[in-house]
Short mmCIF file of C-alpha atoms in Angstrom, two decimals:
data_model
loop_
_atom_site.label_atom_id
_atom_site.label_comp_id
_atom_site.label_asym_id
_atom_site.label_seq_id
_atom_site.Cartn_x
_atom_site.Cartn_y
_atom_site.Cartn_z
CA UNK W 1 83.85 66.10 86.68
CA UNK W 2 80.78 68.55 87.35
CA UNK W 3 81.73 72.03 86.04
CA UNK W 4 80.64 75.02 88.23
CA UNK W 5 82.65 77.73 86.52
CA UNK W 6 79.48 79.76 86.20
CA UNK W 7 80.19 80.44 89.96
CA UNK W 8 83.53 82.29 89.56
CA UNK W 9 82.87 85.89 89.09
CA UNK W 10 85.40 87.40 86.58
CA UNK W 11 86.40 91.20 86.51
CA UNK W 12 87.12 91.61 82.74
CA UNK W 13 88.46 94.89 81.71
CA UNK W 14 87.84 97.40 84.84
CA UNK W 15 86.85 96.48 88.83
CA UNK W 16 85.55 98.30 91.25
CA UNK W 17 86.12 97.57 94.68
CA UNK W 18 83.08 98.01 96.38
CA UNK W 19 81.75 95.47 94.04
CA UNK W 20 84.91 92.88 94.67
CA UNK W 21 84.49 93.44 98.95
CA UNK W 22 81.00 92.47 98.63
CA UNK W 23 81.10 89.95 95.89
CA UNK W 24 84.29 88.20 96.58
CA UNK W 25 86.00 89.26 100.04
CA UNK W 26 83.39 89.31 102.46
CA UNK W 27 80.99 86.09 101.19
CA UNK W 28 84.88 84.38 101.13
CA UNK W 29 84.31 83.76 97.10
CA UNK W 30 87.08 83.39 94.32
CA UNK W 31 87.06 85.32 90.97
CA UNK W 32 89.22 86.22 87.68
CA UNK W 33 90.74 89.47 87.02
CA UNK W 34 91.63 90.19 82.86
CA UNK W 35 94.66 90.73 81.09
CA UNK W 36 94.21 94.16 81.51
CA UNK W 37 95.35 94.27 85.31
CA UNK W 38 98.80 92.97 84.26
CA UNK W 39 99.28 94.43 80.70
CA UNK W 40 101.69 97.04 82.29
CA UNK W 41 104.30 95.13 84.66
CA UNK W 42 107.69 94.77 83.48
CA UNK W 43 107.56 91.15 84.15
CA UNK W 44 104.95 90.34 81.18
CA UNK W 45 107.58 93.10 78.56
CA UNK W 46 110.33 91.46 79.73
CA UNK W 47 109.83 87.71 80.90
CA UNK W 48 108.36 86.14 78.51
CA UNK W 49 108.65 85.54 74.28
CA UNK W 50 106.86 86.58 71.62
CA UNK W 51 104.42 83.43 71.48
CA UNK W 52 103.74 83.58 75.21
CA UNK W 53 106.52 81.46 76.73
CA UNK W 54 108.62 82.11 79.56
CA UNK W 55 111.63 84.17 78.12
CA UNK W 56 114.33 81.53 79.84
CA UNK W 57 117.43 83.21 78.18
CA UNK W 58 116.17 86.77 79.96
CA UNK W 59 115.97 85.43 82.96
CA UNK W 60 119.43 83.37 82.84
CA UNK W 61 120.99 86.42 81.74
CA UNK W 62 119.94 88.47 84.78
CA UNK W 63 119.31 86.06 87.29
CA UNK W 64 121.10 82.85 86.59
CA UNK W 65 123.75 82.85 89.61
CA UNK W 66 120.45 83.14 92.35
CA UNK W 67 119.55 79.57 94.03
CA UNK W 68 116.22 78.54 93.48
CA UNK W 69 114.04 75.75 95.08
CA UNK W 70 112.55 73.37 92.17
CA UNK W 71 110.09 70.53 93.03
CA UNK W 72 110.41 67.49 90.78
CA UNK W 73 106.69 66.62 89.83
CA UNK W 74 108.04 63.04 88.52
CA UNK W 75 108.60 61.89 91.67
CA UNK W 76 106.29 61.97 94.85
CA UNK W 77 108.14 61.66 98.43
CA UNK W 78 106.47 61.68 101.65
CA UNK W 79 102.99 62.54 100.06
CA UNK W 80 105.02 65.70 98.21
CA UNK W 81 106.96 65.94 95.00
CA UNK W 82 110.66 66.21 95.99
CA UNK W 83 111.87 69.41 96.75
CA UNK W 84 115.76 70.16 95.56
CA UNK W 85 117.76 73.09 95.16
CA UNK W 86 119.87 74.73 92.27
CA UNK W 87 120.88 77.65 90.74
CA UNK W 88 118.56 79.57 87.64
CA UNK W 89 120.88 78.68 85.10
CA UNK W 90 121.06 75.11 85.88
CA UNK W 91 117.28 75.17 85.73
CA UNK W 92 117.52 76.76 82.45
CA UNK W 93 119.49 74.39 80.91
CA UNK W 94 117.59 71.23 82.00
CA UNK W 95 114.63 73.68 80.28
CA UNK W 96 116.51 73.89 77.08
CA UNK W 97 117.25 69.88 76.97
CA UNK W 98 115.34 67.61 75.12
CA UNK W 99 113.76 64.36 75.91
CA UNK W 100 113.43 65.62 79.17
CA UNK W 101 114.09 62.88 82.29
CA UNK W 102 112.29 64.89 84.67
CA UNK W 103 109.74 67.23 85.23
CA UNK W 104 110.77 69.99 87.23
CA UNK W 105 108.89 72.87 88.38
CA UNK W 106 110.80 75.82 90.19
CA UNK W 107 108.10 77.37 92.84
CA UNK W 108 108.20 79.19 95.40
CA UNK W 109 111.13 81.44 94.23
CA UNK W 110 110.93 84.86 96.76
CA UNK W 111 111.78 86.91 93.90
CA UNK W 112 110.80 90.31 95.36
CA UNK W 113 113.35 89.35 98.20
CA UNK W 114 116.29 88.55 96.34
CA UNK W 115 115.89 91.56 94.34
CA UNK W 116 113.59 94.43 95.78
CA UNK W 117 114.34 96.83 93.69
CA UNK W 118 113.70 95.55 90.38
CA UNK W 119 109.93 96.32 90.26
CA UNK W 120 108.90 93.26 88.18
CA UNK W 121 104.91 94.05 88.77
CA UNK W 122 102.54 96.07 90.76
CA UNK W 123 100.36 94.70 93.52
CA UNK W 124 96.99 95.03 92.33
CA UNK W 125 95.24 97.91 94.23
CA UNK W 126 92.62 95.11 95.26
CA UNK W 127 95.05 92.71 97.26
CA UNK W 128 96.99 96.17 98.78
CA UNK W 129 95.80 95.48 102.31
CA UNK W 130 97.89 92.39 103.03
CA UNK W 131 98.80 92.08 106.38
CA UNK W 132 100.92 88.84 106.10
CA UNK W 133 103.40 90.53 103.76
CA UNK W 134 103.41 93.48 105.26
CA UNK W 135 104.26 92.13 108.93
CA UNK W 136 106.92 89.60 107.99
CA UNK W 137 108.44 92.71 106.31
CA UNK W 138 108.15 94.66 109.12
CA UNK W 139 109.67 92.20 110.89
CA UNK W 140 113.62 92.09 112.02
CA UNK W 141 113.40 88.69 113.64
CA UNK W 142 112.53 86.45 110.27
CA UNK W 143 113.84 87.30 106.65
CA UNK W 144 111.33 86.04 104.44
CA UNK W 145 107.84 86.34 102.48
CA UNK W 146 104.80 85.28 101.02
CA UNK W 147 105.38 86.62 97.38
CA UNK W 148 106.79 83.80 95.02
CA UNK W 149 107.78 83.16 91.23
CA UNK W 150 106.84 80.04 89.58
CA UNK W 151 108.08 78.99 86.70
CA UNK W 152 106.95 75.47 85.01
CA UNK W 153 106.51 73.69 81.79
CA UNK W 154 103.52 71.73 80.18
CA UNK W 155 102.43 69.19 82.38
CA UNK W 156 103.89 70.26 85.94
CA UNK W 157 101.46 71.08 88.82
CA UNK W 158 100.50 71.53 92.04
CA UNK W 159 99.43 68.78 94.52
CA UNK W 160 95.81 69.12 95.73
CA UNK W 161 96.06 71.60 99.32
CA UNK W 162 94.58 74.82 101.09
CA UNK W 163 97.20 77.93 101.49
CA UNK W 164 99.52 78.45 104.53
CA UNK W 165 97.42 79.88 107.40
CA UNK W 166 94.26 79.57 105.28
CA UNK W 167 95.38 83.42 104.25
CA UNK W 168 94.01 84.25 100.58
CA UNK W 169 96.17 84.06 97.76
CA UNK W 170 96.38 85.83 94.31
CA UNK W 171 98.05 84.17 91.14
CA UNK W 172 98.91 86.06 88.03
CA UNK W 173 100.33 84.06 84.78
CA UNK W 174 102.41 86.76 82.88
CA UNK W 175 102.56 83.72 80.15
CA UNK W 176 100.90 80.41 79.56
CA UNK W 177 97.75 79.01 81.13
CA UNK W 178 96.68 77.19 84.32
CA UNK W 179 93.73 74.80 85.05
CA UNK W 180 92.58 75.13 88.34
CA UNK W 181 90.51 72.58 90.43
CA UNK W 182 88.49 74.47 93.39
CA UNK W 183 86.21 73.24 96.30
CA UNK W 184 85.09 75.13 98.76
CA UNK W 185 85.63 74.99 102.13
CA UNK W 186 84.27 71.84 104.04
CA UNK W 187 83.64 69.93 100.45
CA UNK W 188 87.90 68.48 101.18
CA UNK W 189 86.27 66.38 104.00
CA UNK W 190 84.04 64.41 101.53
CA UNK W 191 87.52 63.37 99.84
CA UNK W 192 89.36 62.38 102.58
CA UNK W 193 90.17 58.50 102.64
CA UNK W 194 88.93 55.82 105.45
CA UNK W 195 91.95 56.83 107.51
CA UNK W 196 91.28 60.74 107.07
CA UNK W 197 93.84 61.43 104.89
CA UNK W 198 93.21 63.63 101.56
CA UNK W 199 94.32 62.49 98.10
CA UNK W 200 97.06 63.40 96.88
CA UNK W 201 95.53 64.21 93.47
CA UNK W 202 92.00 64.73 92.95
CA UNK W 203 92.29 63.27 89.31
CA UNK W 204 93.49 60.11 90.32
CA UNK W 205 91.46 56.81 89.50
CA UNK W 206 92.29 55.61 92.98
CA UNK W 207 89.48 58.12 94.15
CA UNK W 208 86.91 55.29 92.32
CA UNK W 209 88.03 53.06 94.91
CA UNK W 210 84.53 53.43 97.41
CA UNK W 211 85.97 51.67 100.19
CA UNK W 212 89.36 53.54 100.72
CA UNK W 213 87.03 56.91 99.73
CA UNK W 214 84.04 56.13 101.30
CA UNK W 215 82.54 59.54 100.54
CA UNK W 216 83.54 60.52 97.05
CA UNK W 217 80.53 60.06 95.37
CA UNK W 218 78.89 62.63 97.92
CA UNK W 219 81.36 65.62 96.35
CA UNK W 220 79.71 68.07 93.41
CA UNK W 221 83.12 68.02 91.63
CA UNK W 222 85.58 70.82 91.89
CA UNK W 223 85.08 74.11 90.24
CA UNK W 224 87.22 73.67 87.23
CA UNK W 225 88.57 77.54 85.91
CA UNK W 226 91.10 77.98 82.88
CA UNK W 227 93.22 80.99 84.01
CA UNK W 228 94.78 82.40 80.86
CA UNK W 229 97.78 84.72 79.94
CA UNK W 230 98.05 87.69 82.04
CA UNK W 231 94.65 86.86 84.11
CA UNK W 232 94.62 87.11 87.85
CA UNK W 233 92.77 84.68 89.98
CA UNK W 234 91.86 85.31 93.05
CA UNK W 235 91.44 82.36 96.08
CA UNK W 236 89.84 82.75 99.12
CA UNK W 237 90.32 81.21 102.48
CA UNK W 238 90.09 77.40 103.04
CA UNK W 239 89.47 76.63 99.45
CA UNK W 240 91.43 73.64 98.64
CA UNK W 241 92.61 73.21 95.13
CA UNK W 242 94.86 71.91 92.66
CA UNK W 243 96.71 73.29 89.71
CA UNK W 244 97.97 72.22 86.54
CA UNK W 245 100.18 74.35 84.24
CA UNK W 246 98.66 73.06 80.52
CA UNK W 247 101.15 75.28 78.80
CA UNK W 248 104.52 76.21 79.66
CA UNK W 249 103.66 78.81 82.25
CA UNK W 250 105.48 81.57 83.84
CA UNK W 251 103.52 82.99 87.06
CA UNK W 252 103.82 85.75 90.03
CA UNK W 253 101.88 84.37 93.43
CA UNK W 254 101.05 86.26 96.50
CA UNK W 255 99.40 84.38 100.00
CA UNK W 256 97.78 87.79 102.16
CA UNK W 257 95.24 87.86 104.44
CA UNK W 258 93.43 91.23 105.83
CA UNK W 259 90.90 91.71 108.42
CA UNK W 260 88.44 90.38 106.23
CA UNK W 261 90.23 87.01 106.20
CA UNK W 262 92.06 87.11 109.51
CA UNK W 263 89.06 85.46 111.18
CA UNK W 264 89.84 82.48 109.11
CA UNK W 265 93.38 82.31 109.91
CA UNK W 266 92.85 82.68 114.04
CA UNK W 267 90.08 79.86 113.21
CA UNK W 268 92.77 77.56 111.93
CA UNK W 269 94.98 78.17 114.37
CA UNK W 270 92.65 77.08 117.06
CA UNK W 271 91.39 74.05 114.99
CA UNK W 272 95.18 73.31 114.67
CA UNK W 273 96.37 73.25 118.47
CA UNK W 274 92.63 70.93 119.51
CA UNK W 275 94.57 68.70 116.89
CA UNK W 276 97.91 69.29 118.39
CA UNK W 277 96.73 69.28 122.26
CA UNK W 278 94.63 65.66 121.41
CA UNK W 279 97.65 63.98 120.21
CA UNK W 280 99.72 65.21 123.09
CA UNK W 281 97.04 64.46 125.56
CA UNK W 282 98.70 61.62 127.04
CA UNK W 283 101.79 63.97 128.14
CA UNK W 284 99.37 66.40 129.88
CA UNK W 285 101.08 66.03 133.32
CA UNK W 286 104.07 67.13 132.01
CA UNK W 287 105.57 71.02 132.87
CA UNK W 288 105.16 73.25 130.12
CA UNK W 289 102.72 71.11 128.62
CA UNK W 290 100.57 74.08 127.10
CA UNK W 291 104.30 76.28 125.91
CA UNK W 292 105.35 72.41 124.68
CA UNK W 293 101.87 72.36 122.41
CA UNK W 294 102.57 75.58 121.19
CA UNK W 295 105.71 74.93 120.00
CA UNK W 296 104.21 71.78 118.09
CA UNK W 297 101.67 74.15 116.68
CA UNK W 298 104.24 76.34 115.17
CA UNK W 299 106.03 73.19 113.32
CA UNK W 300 102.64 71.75 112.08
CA UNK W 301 101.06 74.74 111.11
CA UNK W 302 103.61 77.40 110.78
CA UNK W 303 102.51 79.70 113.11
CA UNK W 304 101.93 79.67 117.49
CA UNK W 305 99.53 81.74 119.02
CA UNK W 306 102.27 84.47 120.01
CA UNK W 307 103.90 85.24 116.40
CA UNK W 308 99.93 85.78 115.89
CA UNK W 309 99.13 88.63 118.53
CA UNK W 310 102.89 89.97 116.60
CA UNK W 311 100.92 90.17 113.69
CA UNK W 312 97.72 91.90 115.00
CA UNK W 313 100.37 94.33 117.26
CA UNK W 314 102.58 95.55 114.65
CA UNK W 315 99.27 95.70 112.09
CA UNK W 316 97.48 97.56 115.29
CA UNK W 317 100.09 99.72 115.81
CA UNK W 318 100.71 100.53 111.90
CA UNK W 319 97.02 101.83 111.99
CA UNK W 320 97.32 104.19 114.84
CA UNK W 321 100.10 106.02 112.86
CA UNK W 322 97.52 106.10 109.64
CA UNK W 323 95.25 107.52 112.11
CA UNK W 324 96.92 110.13 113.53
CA UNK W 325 98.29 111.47 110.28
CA UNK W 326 95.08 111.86 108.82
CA UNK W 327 92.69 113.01 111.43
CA UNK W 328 92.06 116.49 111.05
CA UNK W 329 92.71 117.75 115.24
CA UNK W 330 89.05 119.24 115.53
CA UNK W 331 87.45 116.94 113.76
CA UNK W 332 84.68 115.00 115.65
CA UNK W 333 87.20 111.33 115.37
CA UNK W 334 90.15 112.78 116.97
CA UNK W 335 89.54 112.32 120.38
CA UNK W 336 87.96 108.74 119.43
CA UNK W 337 91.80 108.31 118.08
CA UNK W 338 93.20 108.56 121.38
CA UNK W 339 91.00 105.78 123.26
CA UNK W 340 91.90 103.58 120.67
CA UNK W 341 95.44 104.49 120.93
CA UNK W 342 95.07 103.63 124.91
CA UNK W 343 93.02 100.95 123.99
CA UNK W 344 95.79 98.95 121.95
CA UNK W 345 98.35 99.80 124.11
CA UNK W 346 96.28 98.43 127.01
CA UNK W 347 95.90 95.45 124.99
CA UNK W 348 99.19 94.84 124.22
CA UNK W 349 100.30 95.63 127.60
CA UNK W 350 97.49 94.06 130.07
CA UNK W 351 94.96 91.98 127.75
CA UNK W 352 93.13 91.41 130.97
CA UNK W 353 92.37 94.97 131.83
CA UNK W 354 92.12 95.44 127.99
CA UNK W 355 89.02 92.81 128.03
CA UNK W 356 87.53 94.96 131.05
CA UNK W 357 87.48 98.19 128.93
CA UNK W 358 86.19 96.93 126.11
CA UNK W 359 83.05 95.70 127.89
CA UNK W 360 82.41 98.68 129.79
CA UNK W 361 82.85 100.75 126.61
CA UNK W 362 79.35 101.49 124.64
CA UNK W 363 81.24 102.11 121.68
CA UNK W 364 83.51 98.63 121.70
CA UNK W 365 80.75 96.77 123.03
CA UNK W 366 78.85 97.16 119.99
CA UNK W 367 82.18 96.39 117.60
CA UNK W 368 82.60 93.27 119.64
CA UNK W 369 78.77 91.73 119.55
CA UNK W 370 79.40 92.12 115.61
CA UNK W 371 76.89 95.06 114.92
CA UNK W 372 79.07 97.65 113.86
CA UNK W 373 80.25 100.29 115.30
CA UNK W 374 77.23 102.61 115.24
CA UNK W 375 78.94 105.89 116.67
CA UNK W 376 81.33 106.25 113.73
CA UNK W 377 78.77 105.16 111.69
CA UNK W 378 76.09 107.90 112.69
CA UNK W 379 78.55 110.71 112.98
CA UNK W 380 79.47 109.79 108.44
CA UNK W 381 75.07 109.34 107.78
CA UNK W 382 75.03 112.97 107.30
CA UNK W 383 78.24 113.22 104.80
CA UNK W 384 77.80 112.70 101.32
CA UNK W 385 75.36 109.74 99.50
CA UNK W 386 78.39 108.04 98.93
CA UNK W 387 79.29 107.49 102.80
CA UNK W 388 75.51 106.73 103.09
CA UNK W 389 75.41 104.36 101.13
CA UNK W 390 79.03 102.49 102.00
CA UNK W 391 77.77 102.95 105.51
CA UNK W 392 74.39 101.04 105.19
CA UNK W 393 76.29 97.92 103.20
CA UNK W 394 79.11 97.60 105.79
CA UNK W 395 76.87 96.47 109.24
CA UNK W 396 75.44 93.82 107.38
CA UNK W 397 78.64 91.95 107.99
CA UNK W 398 80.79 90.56 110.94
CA UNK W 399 83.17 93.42 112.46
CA UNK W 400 85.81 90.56 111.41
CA UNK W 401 84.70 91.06 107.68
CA UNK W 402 84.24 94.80 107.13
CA UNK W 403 87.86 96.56 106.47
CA UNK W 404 89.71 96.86 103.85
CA UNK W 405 91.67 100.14 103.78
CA UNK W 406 93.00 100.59 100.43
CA UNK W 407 90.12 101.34 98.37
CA UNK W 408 91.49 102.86 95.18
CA UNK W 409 88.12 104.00 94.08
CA UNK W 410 87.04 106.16 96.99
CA UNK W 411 90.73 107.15 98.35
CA UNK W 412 90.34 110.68 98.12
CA UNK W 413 87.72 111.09 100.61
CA UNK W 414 89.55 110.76 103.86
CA UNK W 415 86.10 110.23 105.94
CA UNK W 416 85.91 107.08 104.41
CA UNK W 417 89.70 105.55 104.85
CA UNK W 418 88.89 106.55 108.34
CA UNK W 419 86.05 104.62 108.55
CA UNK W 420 87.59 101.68 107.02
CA UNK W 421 90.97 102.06 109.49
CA UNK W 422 88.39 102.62 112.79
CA UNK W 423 87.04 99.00 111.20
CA UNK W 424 90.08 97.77 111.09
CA UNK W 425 90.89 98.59 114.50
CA UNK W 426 87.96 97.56 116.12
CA UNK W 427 88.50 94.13 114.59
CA UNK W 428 91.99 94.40 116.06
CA UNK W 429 91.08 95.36 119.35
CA UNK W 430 88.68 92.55 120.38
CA UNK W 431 90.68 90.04 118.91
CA UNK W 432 94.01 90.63 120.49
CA UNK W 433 92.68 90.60 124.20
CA UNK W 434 91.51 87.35 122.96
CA UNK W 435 94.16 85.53 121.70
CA UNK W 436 96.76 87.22 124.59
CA UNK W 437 94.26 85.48 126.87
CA UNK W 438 94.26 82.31 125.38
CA UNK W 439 98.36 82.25 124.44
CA UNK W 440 98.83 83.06 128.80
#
């Protein structure tokens, strides 16, 4: 196993933003975030022991009557450990047994939705700007999440995969330790048996096996990291991995995405329906065949094109109120705020006429080539070094890589969240035309 740990970036004590965008979010790389980001949250006072173990009796006590899904790593079923259900305090007392039968690892708990006002830990300030969580909260038709408890003893893991949606996740341990195994995106495919399947677990001695893995011995190894008590790791898009919990292990796990990662995500999706649309090829003369392969979409990969454009609309829309609240009226962006209020609602409305404006507009037609948009940009040169220089970093990137509004830094200066919202919005607005288009 070739170890490439010298590749993660870690954030020790202190991070600055600027520095994780640049570093981490925009080249799509993971890193490690220190105790010190957690030492504060409730969770890591009350949840877990004085030698670093999940504090099981606490959490019977106060949360023993919820239901909670448990996978049962002893036992693999239909290329997944088996998936039951049952409630915290029958977990805790198989924890408490001895000579243990089974190894069972409860994941995937939605603690902040079973109890939302309990305030077990604070999002870090860089993972704020998470449009997954914040839509399916926003949300009346769907009652769930993408922020999960795991709790797991020595030994229990997590089968090799990439996240839902290719979104980004975050995983704190408020006890024990985790050993991850990371490869980055496209290095999966040198894995993948004869038949185009990938293993089940990368460790396996069935991966020696050169004709049923052809291309093994092609792969640099994953990127093995040791994620301790209280440290964060961060993991970007399309980076398929694999965890093991080498101590018993109590952590908190977000999957977000932002406009620095949504490109990935409306990637995926398209990769996933040329999948879908080739198997169903043979059907093609059938009505409905394009609603029919959306619908197939949604089961294999979670998501259809239309729950999409209701993630860009209600993140769209969410914006425009930001906007509106903090443009100052004579200032020289407010009237800029009302074409991109038309513009969205155009979008939203007649993605057709949308697409027309946007490539008549000067301003838009730069966002959309990927250059930036230079207007905004030119009006801020003038406005403080700081803007300066933010302003020179950002137009080296993709329009779909550049926003991130919470920047807890640099939040005080209101020029510059408006910058980063205008960004956002620009990504917004050439990608929903898009994807309406494409959904019709």
């Amino acid at each position: 196993m070739m170890d490439r740990a010298d590749l993660i970036s870690r954030f020790p004590d202190s991070g600055n933003f600027l520095t994780f965008l640049e570093e981490n979010l925009l080249p799509n790389r993971p890193c490690v975030f220190g105790e010190s980001f957690t030492r504060g949250w409730k969770a890591r006072q009350e949840w877990r022991n004085v030698g670093d173990t999940p504090n099981i009796d606490f959490l019977e006590e106060h949360f023993g009557h919820v239901v909670v899904p448990v996978a049962d790593c002893s036992c693999v079923e239909f290329s997944t450990h088996r998936k039951t259900e049952m409630t915290l305090k029958e977990y805790a007392h198989w924890w408490r047994s001895k000579g243990k039968s089974r190894t069972l690892y409860l994941k995937d708990w939605h603690f902040t939705k079973d109890f939302p006002n309990y305030k077990a830990y604070t999002v870090p300030d860089f993972f704020k700007s998470d449009w997954l969580n914040e839509v399916w909260s926003a949300r009346l038709d769907v009652s769930d999440d993408y922020r999960f408890v795991y709790i797991g003893p020595k030994g229990t893991w997590t089968p090799f995969h990439a996240d839902v949606f290719r979104s980004y996740s975050w995983s704190a341990n408020v006890c024990g330790c985790k050993e991850w195994l990371l490869f980055p995106p496209g290095e999966e495919e040198l894995l993948k048996d004869k038949f185009g399947h990938l293993p089940f677990d990368v460790t396996s001695r069935e991966l020696e096996n050169k004709e049923l893995y052809p291309n093994v011995h092609k792969s640099r190894g994953p990127i093995r990291v040791v994620q301790r008590s209280g440290e964060i790791i961060f993991v970007p898009s399309g980076w398929h991995h694999q965890v093991r919990n080498t101590e018993d292990t109590l952590s908190i796990n977000h999957n977000w995405t932002n406009s620095c990662g949504i490109g990935y995500m409306w990637s995926h999706l398209q990769n996933e329906l040329v999948l879908v649309k080739r198997e169903l090829e043979d059907c093609r003369s059938m009505d409905s065949w394009e609603e029919q392969c959306q619908v197939v979409l949604k089961a294999s990969a979670g998501m259809d094109y239309w729950e999409f454009v209701q993630l860009l609309s209600i993140v769209a829309l969410s914006r425009l109120n930001q906007l509106k609240e903090i443009l100052i009226p004579t200032s020289k962006l407010y009237e800029g705020f009302f074409s991109l209020h038309t513009l969205i609602r155009e979008t939203l409305s007649n993605p057709l006429k949308a697409i027309t404006f946007l490539e008549s507009t000067s301003e838009f037609e730069n966002a959309k080539n990927g250059d930036g948009m230079h207007l905004v940009l030119s009006s801020l040169k003038d406005e403080g070094e700081s803007q300066k220089n933010l302003t020179e970093l950002l137009p080296n990137y993709h329009i779909q890589k550049l926003f991130c509004e919470e920047l807890p830094n640099i939040e005080e200066d209101r020029t510059i969240l408006v910058l980063f919202i205008l960004y956002e919005l620009c990504t917004l607005c050439t990608l929903i035309p898009n994807v309406i288009m494409l959904s019709s």
